[in-house]
Tab-separated table of C-alpha atoms in Angstrom:
chain	number	residue	atom	x	y	z
J	1	UNK	CA	0.000	0.000	0.000
J	2	UNK	CA	1.348	3.494	-0.783
J	3	UNK	CA	3.299	5.627	1.653
J	4	UNK	CA	2.019	8.813	3.293
J	5	UNK	CA	3.607	12.229	3.666
J	6	UNK	CA	4.144	13.161	7.325
J	7	UNK	CA	3.433	16.863	7.041
J	8	UNK	CA	5.643	19.371	8.812
J	9	UNK	CA	6.738	22.974	8.478
J	10	UNK	CA	6.741	24.194	4.881
J	11	UNK	CA	5.992	20.742	3.462
J	12	UNK	CA	3.129	21.708	1.161
J	13	UNK	CA	5.239	21.944	-1.982
J	14	UNK	CA	6.248	18.303	-1.588
J	15	UNK	CA	2.654	17.154	-1.981
J	16	UNK	CA	2.558	18.165	-5.608
J	17	UNK	CA	6.291	17.944	-6.444
J	18	UNK	CA	7.096	16.279	-9.746
J	19	UNK	CA	8.535	12.832	-9.095
J	20	UNK	CA	6.726	12.234	-5.788
J	21	UNK	CA	3.393	11.050	-7.159
J	22	UNK	CA	3.811	7.604	-5.560
J	23	UNK	CA	2.467	8.891	-2.242
J	24	UNK	CA	-1.069	7.843	-1.503
J	25	UNK	CA	-1.882	10.454	1.102
J	26	UNK	CA	-0.762	12.899	3.755
J	27	UNK	CA	-0.982	12.974	7.538
J	28	UNK	CA	-1.978	16.556	8.218
J	29	UNK	CA	-0.341	18.692	10.896
J	30	UNK	CA	-2.329	21.269	12.864
J	31	UNK	CA	0.918	22.039	14.697
J	32	UNK	CA	2.304	23.562	11.507
J	33	UNK	CA	-0.758	24.834	9.611
J	34	UNK	CA	-3.810	26.890	10.434
J	35	UNK	CA	-7.320	25.959	9.363
J	36	UNK	CA	-7.254	27.971	6.128
J	37	UNK	CA	-4.037	26.435	4.847
J	38	UNK	CA	-5.044	22.936	5.862
J	39	UNK	CA	-8.419	23.308	4.166
J	40	UNK	CA	-6.525	24.165	0.976
J	41	UNK	CA	-4.360	21.049	1.377
J	42	UNK	CA	-7.472	18.913	1.788
J	43	UNK	CA	-9.152	20.533	-1.221
J	44	UNK	CA	-6.076	19.772	-3.329
J	45	UNK	CA	-6.103	16.180	-2.096
J	46	UNK	CA	-9.712	15.726	-3.194
J	47	UNK	CA	-8.736	16.656	-6.732
J	48	UNK	CA	-6.143	13.872	-6.911
J	49	UNK	CA	-6.872	10.267	-7.753
J	50	UNK	CA	-6.764	7.977	-4.714
J	51	UNK	CA	-5.098	10.552	-2.444
J	52	UNK	CA	-6.126	10.529	1.223
J	53	UNK	CA	-5.857	13.242	3.850
J	54	UNK	CA	-5.622	12.076	7.463
J	55	UNK	CA	-6.258	14.643	10.200
J	56	UNK	CA	-4.020	13.977	13.212
J	57	UNK	CA	-5.145	16.148	16.174
J	58	UNK	CA	-1.582	15.880	17.578
J	59	UNK	CA	-2.667	16.085	21.183
J	60	UNK	CA	0.537	14.218	22.059
J	61	UNK	CA	2.773	17.154	21.128
J	62	UNK	CA	4.868	18.091	24.208
J	63	UNK	CA	3.623	21.127	26.099
J	64	UNK	CA	6.953	22.898	25.571
J	65	UNK	CA	6.113	23.541	21.927
J	66	UNK	CA	2.700	23.343	20.347
J	67	UNK	CA	3.089	25.562	17.313
J	68	UNK	CA	-0.327	26.511	15.919
J	69	UNK	CA	-2.314	23.976	17.924
J	70	UNK	CA	-3.687	26.575	20.322
J	71	UNK	CA	-5.277	28.392	17.368
J	72	UNK	CA	-7.469	25.402	16.532
J	73	UNK	CA	-10.963	25.491	18.097
J	74	UNK	CA	-10.814	21.866	19.271
J	75	UNK	CA	-7.601	22.261	21.266
J	76	UNK	CA	-8.479	22.615	24.979
J	77	UNK	CA	-6.786	25.286	27.048
J	78	UNK	CA	-6.650	23.005	30.074
J	79	UNK	CA	-4.953	20.055	28.370
J	80	UNK	CA	-2.023	20.148	30.828
J	81	UNK	CA	-4.202	20.273	33.949
J	82	UNK	CA	-7.386	18.429	32.958
J	83	UNK	CA	-8.544	15.200	34.546
J	84	UNK	CA	-7.858	12.804	31.681
J	85	UNK	CA	-10.087	10.213	33.319
J	86	UNK	CA	-13.066	12.534	32.851
J	87	UNK	CA	-15.574	11.322	30.258
J	88	UNK	CA	-17.050	14.802	29.939
J	89	UNK	CA	-13.655	16.343	29.143
J	90	UNK	CA	-13.032	13.886	26.313
J	91	UNK	CA	-16.603	14.278	25.092
J	92	UNK	CA	-16.220	18.036	24.742
J	93	UNK	CA	-12.930	17.611	22.928
J	94	UNK	CA	-14.406	15.081	20.505
J	95	UNK	CA	-17.425	17.270	19.758
J	96	UNK	CA	-15.155	20.201	18.895
J	97	UNK	CA	-12.811	18.001	16.845
J	98	UNK	CA	-15.623	16.515	14.766
J	99	UNK	CA	-17.129	19.955	14.202
J	100	UNK	CA	-13.900	21.359	12.768
J	101	UNK	CA	-13.222	18.259	10.660
J	102	UNK	CA	-16.739	18.427	9.255
J	103	UNK	CA	-15.909	21.937	8.053
J	104	UNK	CA	-12.626	21.061	6.331
J	105	UNK	CA	-13.524	17.497	5.281
J	106	UNK	CA	-10.419	15.260	5.477
J	107	UNK	CA	-10.627	11.666	4.313
J	108	UNK	CA	-10.041	10.336	7.827
J	109	UNK	CA	-9.859	11.601	11.402
J	110	UNK	CA	-7.411	10.109	13.904
J	111	UNK	CA	-8.638	9.876	17.473
J	112	UNK	CA	-7.029	12.297	19.957
J	113	UNK	CA	-4.408	10.683	22.195
J	114	UNK	CA	-2.192	12.222	24.841
J	115	UNK	CA	1.471	11.451	25.479
J	116	UNK	CA	1.558	9.691	28.878
J	117	UNK	CA	4.322	9.521	31.464
J	118	UNK	CA	3.903	5.726	31.490
J	119	UNK	CA	1.938	3.136	29.537
J	120	UNK	CA	-0.295	1.032	31.822
J	121	UNK	CA	-3.177	-1.013	30.448
J	122	UNK	CA	-5.591	1.648	31.684
J	123	UNK	CA	-4.027	4.234	29.378
J	124	UNK	CA	-4.571	2.124	26.272
J	125	UNK	CA	-8.084	1.183	27.378
J	126	UNK	CA	-8.956	4.869	27.795
J	127	UNK	CA	-7.569	5.725	24.353
J	128	UNK	CA	-9.622	2.912	22.796
J	129	UNK	CA	-12.737	4.265	24.517
J	130	UNK	CA	-11.985	7.715	23.083
J	131	UNK	CA	-11.514	6.165	19.652
J	132	UNK	CA	-14.814	4.338	19.903
J	133	UNK	CA	-16.580	7.582	20.773
J	134	UNK	CA	-15.067	9.141	17.661
J	135	UNK	CA	-16.457	6.247	15.618
J	136	UNK	CA	-19.986	6.950	16.820
J	137	UNK	CA	-19.649	10.668	16.080
J	138	UNK	CA	-18.521	10.080	12.488
J	139	UNK	CA	-21.461	7.837	11.587
J	140	UNK	CA	-23.242	9.376	8.617
J	141	UNK	CA	-20.253	11.448	7.496
J	142	UNK	CA	-17.861	10.785	4.616
J	143	UNK	CA	-14.919	10.703	7.035
J	144	UNK	CA	-13.605	7.439	8.402
J	145	UNK	CA	-12.285	7.126	11.961
J	146	UNK	CA	-8.784	5.922	12.843
J	147	UNK	CA	-7.618	4.823	16.275
J	148	UNK	CA	-4.446	6.605	17.381
J	149	UNK	CA	-2.038	4.462	19.415
J	150	UNK	CA	0.896	6.240	21.043
J	151	UNK	CA	3.285	3.575	22.331
J	152	UNK	CA	6.706	3.920	23.973
J	153	UNK	CA	9.308	1.700	22.348
J	154	UNK	CA	10.967	0.817	25.695
J	155	UNK	CA	7.563	-0.468	26.849
J	156	UNK	CA	7.584	-2.948	23.985
J	157	UNK	CA	10.928	-4.421	25.048
J	158	UNK	CA	9.215	-6.214	27.935
J	159	UNK	CA	8.413	-9.835	26.994
J	160	UNK	CA	4.780	-10.313	25.915
J	161	UNK	CA	3.975	-6.621	26.427
J	162	UNK	CA	3.414	-6.095	22.712
J	163	UNK	CA	0.790	-8.826	22.639
J	164	UNK	CA	-0.942	-7.422	25.724
J	165	UNK	CA	-1.097	-3.925	24.209
J	166	UNK	CA	-2.210	-5.365	20.895
J	167	UNK	CA	-5.024	-7.221	22.646
J	168	UNK	CA	-6.354	-3.979	24.140
J	169	UNK	CA	-5.991	-1.979	20.932
J	170	UNK	CA	-7.676	-4.698	18.885
J	171	UNK	CA	-10.905	-4.039	20.827
J	172	UNK	CA	-11.191	-0.753	18.949
J	173	UNK	CA	-14.293	-0.334	16.796
J	174	UNK	CA	-12.130	1.155	14.050
J	175	UNK	CA	-10.534	-0.942	11.329
J	176	UNK	CA	-7.383	1.175	11.082
J	177	UNK	CA	-4.786	2.165	13.694
J	178	UNK	CA	-2.407	5.101	13.404
J	179	UNK	CA	0.656	3.974	15.348
J	180	UNK	CA	3.061	6.536	16.834
J	181	UNK	CA	6.144	4.861	18.267
J	182	UNK	CA	7.824	7.055	20.885
J	183	UNK	CA	11.583	6.580	20.867
J	184	UNK	CA	14.403	7.662	23.152
J	185	UNK	CA	16.780	7.769	20.189
J	186	UNK	CA	17.608	11.126	18.645
J	187	UNK	CA	15.690	11.787	15.419
J	188	UNK	CA	18.908	11.570	13.371
J	189	UNK	CA	19.958	8.163	14.800
J	190	UNK	CA	18.703	4.767	13.712
J	191	UNK	CA	16.917	2.525	16.187
J	192	UNK	CA	19.272	-0.100	17.569
J	193	UNK	CA	17.597	-1.810	20.556
J	194	UNK	CA	16.741	-5.330	19.415
J	195	UNK	CA	13.979	-6.025	21.939
J	196	UNK	CA	12.286	-2.674	21.288
J	197	UNK	CA	12.322	-3.216	17.530
J	198	UNK	CA	11.120	-6.779	17.873
J	199	UNK	CA	8.350	-5.677	20.240
J	200	UNK	CA	7.162	-3.027	17.775
J	201	UNK	CA	7.115	-5.616	14.994
J	202	UNK	CA	5.131	-8.017	17.176
J	203	UNK	CA	2.606	-5.296	17.989
J	204	UNK	CA	2.106	-4.507	14.297
J	205	UNK	CA	1.770	-8.204	13.484
J	206	UNK	CA	-0.717	-8.763	16.311
J	207	UNK	CA	-2.922	-5.932	15.088
J	208	UNK	CA	-2.821	-7.195	11.520
J	209	UNK	CA	-3.693	-10.694	12.739
J	210	UNK	CA	-6.763	-9.121	14.362
J	211	UNK	CA	-7.809	-7.749	10.971
J	212	UNK	CA	-6.738	-4.156	11.685
J	213	UNK	CA	-4.812	-2.059	9.183
J	214	UNK	CA	-1.790	-0.258	10.630
J	215	UNK	CA	-0.246	3.025	9.522
J	216	UNK	CA	3.101	3.659	11.210
J	217	UNK	CA	3.808	7.363	11.519
J	218	UNK	CA	7.171	9.115	11.840
J	219	UNK	CA	9.089	6.411	9.975
J	220	UNK	CA	12.553	6.487	8.455
J	221	UNK	CA	14.661	3.744	6.895
J	222	UNK	CA	13.085	1.453	9.522
J	223	UNK	CA	10.141	1.296	7.101
J	224	UNK	CA	11.767	-1.982	6.009
J	225	UNK	CA	11.143	-3.471	9.462
J	226	UNK	CA	7.588	-2.192	9.844
J	227	UNK	CA	6.597	-3.476	6.414
J	228	UNK	CA	8.135	-6.854	7.220
J	229	UNK	CA	5.859	-6.959	10.278
J	230	UNK	CA	2.768	-6.243	8.178
J	231	UNK	CA	2.292	-2.457	8.327
J	232	UNK	CA	-0.281	-1.331	5.776
J	233	UNK	CA	1.205	2.141	5.300
J	234	UNK	CA	4.203	4.040	6.654
J	235	UNK	CA	4.634	7.800	6.776
J	236	UNK	CA	7.692	10.025	6.638
J	237	UNK	CA	8.627	13.672	6.117
J	238	UNK	CA	11.427	15.849	4.889
J	239	UNK	CA	12.900	16.709	8.316
J	240	UNK	CA	14.588	14.201	10.598
J	241	UNK	CA	12.140	15.027	13.406
J	242	UNK	CA	9.341	13.880	11.085
J	243	UNK	CA	11.091	10.537	10.686
J	244	UNK	CA	11.352	9.765	14.390
J	245	UNK	CA	8.981	10.758	17.188
J	246	UNK	CA	10.675	11.614	20.471
J	247	UNK	CA	9.725	13.833	23.370
J	248	UNK	CA	12.544	16.163	22.343
J	249	UNK	CA	11.667	16.245	18.633
J	250	UNK	CA	11.023	20.000	18.711
J	251	UNK	CA	14.432	20.795	20.164
J	252	UNK	CA	17.398	21.723	18.023
J	253	UNK	CA	19.449	18.615	17.186
J	254	UNK	CA	22.512	18.158	19.363
J	255	UNK	CA	25.992	17.501	18.041
J	256	UNK	CA	26.783	16.326	14.568
J	257	UNK	CA	24.133	15.088	12.223
J	258	UNK	CA	21.496	17.716	12.871
J	259	UNK	CA	20.547	21.065	11.471
J	260	UNK	CA	19.885	21.874	7.873
J	261	UNK	CA	22.582	19.741	6.267
J	262	UNK	CA	21.957	17.745	3.100
J	263	UNK	CA	22.039	13.959	3.405
J	264	UNK	CA	21.944	11.381	0.636
J	265	UNK	CA	20.066	8.200	1.479
J	266	UNK	CA	21.953	5.160	0.228
J	267	UNK	CA	19.981	1.923	0.013
J	268	UNK	CA	23.119	-0.153	-0.525
J	269	UNK	CA	24.164	0.862	3.008
J	270	UNK	CA	20.721	1.668	4.446
J	271	UNK	CA	22.297	4.890	5.670
J	272	UNK	CA	22.228	8.673	5.361
J	273	UNK	CA	25.488	10.075	3.981
J	274	UNK	CA	26.964	13.538	4.023
J	275	UNK	CA	28.366	14.922	0.790
J	276	UNK	CA	31.966	14.078	1.688
J	277	UNK	CA	30.994	10.504	2.581
J	278	UNK	CA	28.914	10.110	-0.566
J	279	UNK	CA	31.909	11.084	-2.703
J	280	UNK	CA	34.040	8.668	-0.690
J	281	UNK	CA	31.632	5.758	-1.194
J	282	UNK	CA	30.643	6.199	-4.841
J	283	UNK	CA	33.917	4.830	-6.313
J	284	UNK	CA	33.427	1.606	-4.331
J	285	UNK	CA	30.537	0.564	-6.622
J	286	UNK	CA	28.805	-1.263	-3.795
J	287	UNK	CA	26.297	-3.912	-4.895
J	288	UNK	CA	22.590	-3.195	-4.468
J	289	UNK	CA	19.467	-5.258	-4.978
J	290	UNK	CA	18.198	-3.420	-8.035
J	291	UNK	CA	16.964	-0.095	-6.727
J	292	UNK	CA	14.659	1.971	-8.919
J	293	UNK	CA	15.995	4.964	-10.805
J	294	UNK	CA	15.670	7.948	-8.462
J	295	UNK	CA	15.373	11.193	-10.494
J	296	UNK	CA	16.464	13.324	-7.542
J	297	UNK	CA	19.539	11.161	-6.981
J	298	UNK	CA	20.480	11.727	-10.588
J	299	UNK	CA	20.064	15.482	-10.164
J	300	UNK	CA	22.252	15.485	-7.052
J	301	UNK	CA	25.036	13.523	-8.730
J	302	UNK	CA	24.892	15.744	-11.778
J	303	UNK	CA	25.102	18.855	-9.627
J	304	UNK	CA	27.994	17.505	-7.548
J	305	UNK	CA	29.894	16.788	-10.757
J	306	UNK	CA	29.466	20.311	-12.148
J	307	UNK	CA	28.729	22.585	-9.164
J	308	UNK	CA	29.997	20.820	-6.001
J	309	UNK	CA	29.639	23.975	-3.888
J	310	UNK	CA	25.974	24.506	-4.753
J	311	UNK	CA	23.436	23.704	-2.009
J	312	UNK	CA	21.309	20.585	-2.492
J	313	UNK	CA	19.258	20.338	0.709
J	314	UNK	CA	15.900	20.514	-1.088
J	315	UNK	CA	17.024	17.801	-3.485
J	316	UNK	CA	18.170	15.691	-0.533
J	317	UNK	CA	14.690	15.802	0.982
J	318	UNK	CA	13.176	14.743	-2.318
J	319	UNK	CA	15.779	12.033	-2.892
J	320	UNK	CA	14.884	10.384	0.413
J	321	UNK	CA	11.141	10.866	-0.020
J	322	UNK	CA	11.263	9.253	-3.457
J	323	UNK	CA	13.214	6.297	-2.019
J	324	UNK	CA	10.762	5.895	0.859
J	325	UNK	CA	7.688	5.676	-1.357
J	326	UNK	CA	9.522	3.465	-3.819
J	327	UNK	CA	10.804	0.989	-1.221
J	328	UNK	CA	7.329	0.665	0.298
J	329	UNK	CA	6.012	-0.162	-3.163
J	330	UNK	CA	8.786	-2.689	-3.819
J	331	UNK	CA	8.342	-4.335	-0.436
J	332	UNK	CA	4.594	-4.638	-1.010
J	333	UNK	CA	5.195	-6.087	-4.465
J	334	UNK	CA	7.796	-8.562	-3.256
J	335	UNK	CA	10.527	-7.389	-5.634
J	336	UNK	CA	12.793	-6.883	-2.630
J	337	UNK	CA	12.902	-8.947	0.568
J	338	UNK	CA	13.703	-7.212	3.897
J	339	UNK	CA	16.176	-9.846	5.068
J	340	UNK	CA	18.055	-9.712	1.772
J	341	UNK	CA	18.095	-5.917	1.750
J	342	UNK	CA	19.597	-5.754	5.253
J	343	UNK	CA	22.049	-8.575	4.587
J	344	UNK	CA	23.316	-6.796	1.478
J	345	UNK	CA	23.775	-3.511	3.366
J	346	UNK	CA	25.555	-5.237	6.244
J	347	UNK	CA	27.960	-6.867	3.790
J	348	UNK	CA	28.651	-3.528	2.110
J	349	UNK	CA	29.599	-1.963	5.425
J	350	UNK	CA	32.088	-4.806	5.945
J	351	UNK	CA	33.532	-4.044	2.513
J	352	UNK	CA	34.006	-0.391	3.467
J	353	UNK	CA	35.598	-1.352	6.773
J	354	UNK	CA	38.027	-3.738	5.091
J	355	UNK	CA	39.040	-0.945	2.724
J	356	UNK	CA	39.423	1.560	5.602
J	357	UNK	CA	36.706	3.778	4.155
J	358	UNK	CA	35.556	5.672	7.245
J	359	UNK	CA	32.650	8.081	7.453
J	360	UNK	CA	32.944	11.681	8.567
J	361	UNK	CA	30.421	10.971	11.319
J	362	UNK	CA	31.937	8.489	13.740
J	363	UNK	CA	28.615	6.828	14.588
J	364	UNK	CA	27.715	6.370	10.927
J	365	UNK	CA	29.175	2.885	10.705
J	366	UNK	CA	26.244	0.590	9.915
J	367	UNK	CA	26.192	-0.633	13.499
J	368	UNK	CA	22.386	-0.647	13.565
J	369	UNK	CA	22.135	-3.271	10.832
J	370	UNK	CA	23.131	-6.211	13.027
J	371	UNK	CA	20.395	-5.362	15.574
J	372	UNK	CA	17.926	-4.937	12.703
J	373	UNK	CA	18.865	-8.276	11.180
J	374	UNK	CA	18.678	-9.998	14.542
J	375	UNK	CA	15.304	-8.430	15.376
J	376	UNK	CA	13.931	-9.465	11.986
J	377	UNK	CA	15.300	-13.006	12.229
J	378	UNK	CA	13.925	-13.514	15.740
J	379	UNK	CA	10.572	-11.988	14.761
J	380	UNK	CA	10.297	-14.392	11.830
J	381	UNK	CA	11.494	-17.436	13.782
J	382	UNK	CA	8.792	-20.091	14.472
């Protein structure tokens, strides 16, 4: 199934960019856009064939930074002090949310979900109840409801916890879950905790086994893992903090690897490369598994050959976004197998190491691929 845009600041032009038509929809962001601009995004989406717009209320955005959320009529002023066990509080929020969505008319509405300090069963049960109330309010409208599930990755590292959470979430009256995995890893860094990854894959698989479609938000190159587990859709954006959800995602990136630097995504290494590293790796002619022709990659290489000092950040965003939609399509079609893709990348990193080809960023060494391969192998084991 096609990938979704994870909308962020100044992302509108990517919706209709030439070369990115593979995307099947967008997860809208009231943090970044007011009602007028979002209504225009939705109107544009209606004019496209098979393009969906998913309204994410983004109630889980940390209270340190909420962007434009406070300008939306549904967003409650007392969200930080309210009794979240109060049925009346949630009822008022849902009424206001449905009213505003009825005005702007997205394809789907995700249920509101807060970001908890911990993840007990009662939290997930409450969120399912809220989702079920959204279902009843959308009866008779053209909008479909989606159950939002905000889940901490460390929570999923506990044995059998994924299945327990999946059991609660599968009671939802919706047929589609929007999964937000909350990570402790910096947005720029790849996930590397085997038990957390494996737990997330088991949760996705459990939901799919229950007949529920799963859209994984805030995805990056880990799309390969989520699709292997059975995710229906995955979503990503142009910024690194749209490719990983953390509590600190609104803060400025720390250390190397953040900021507005261009990165090339290389499938043969399953890694993001700086310009200097890209030029270092290209002569190695590393084997790949038959990637599709990426028009933005070709533009970047052409520019580096003729104007190496010219900025290519916007092209870098598009190069990754094209890859993301393309790999989701290839994984769905079976033309590439996750285990083979990761095995090939792991072998290429060994080739670079043997040749003493070292990346500018010390932690950019492919070290996450062994945990990924192990998590995948153990997930698939009988």
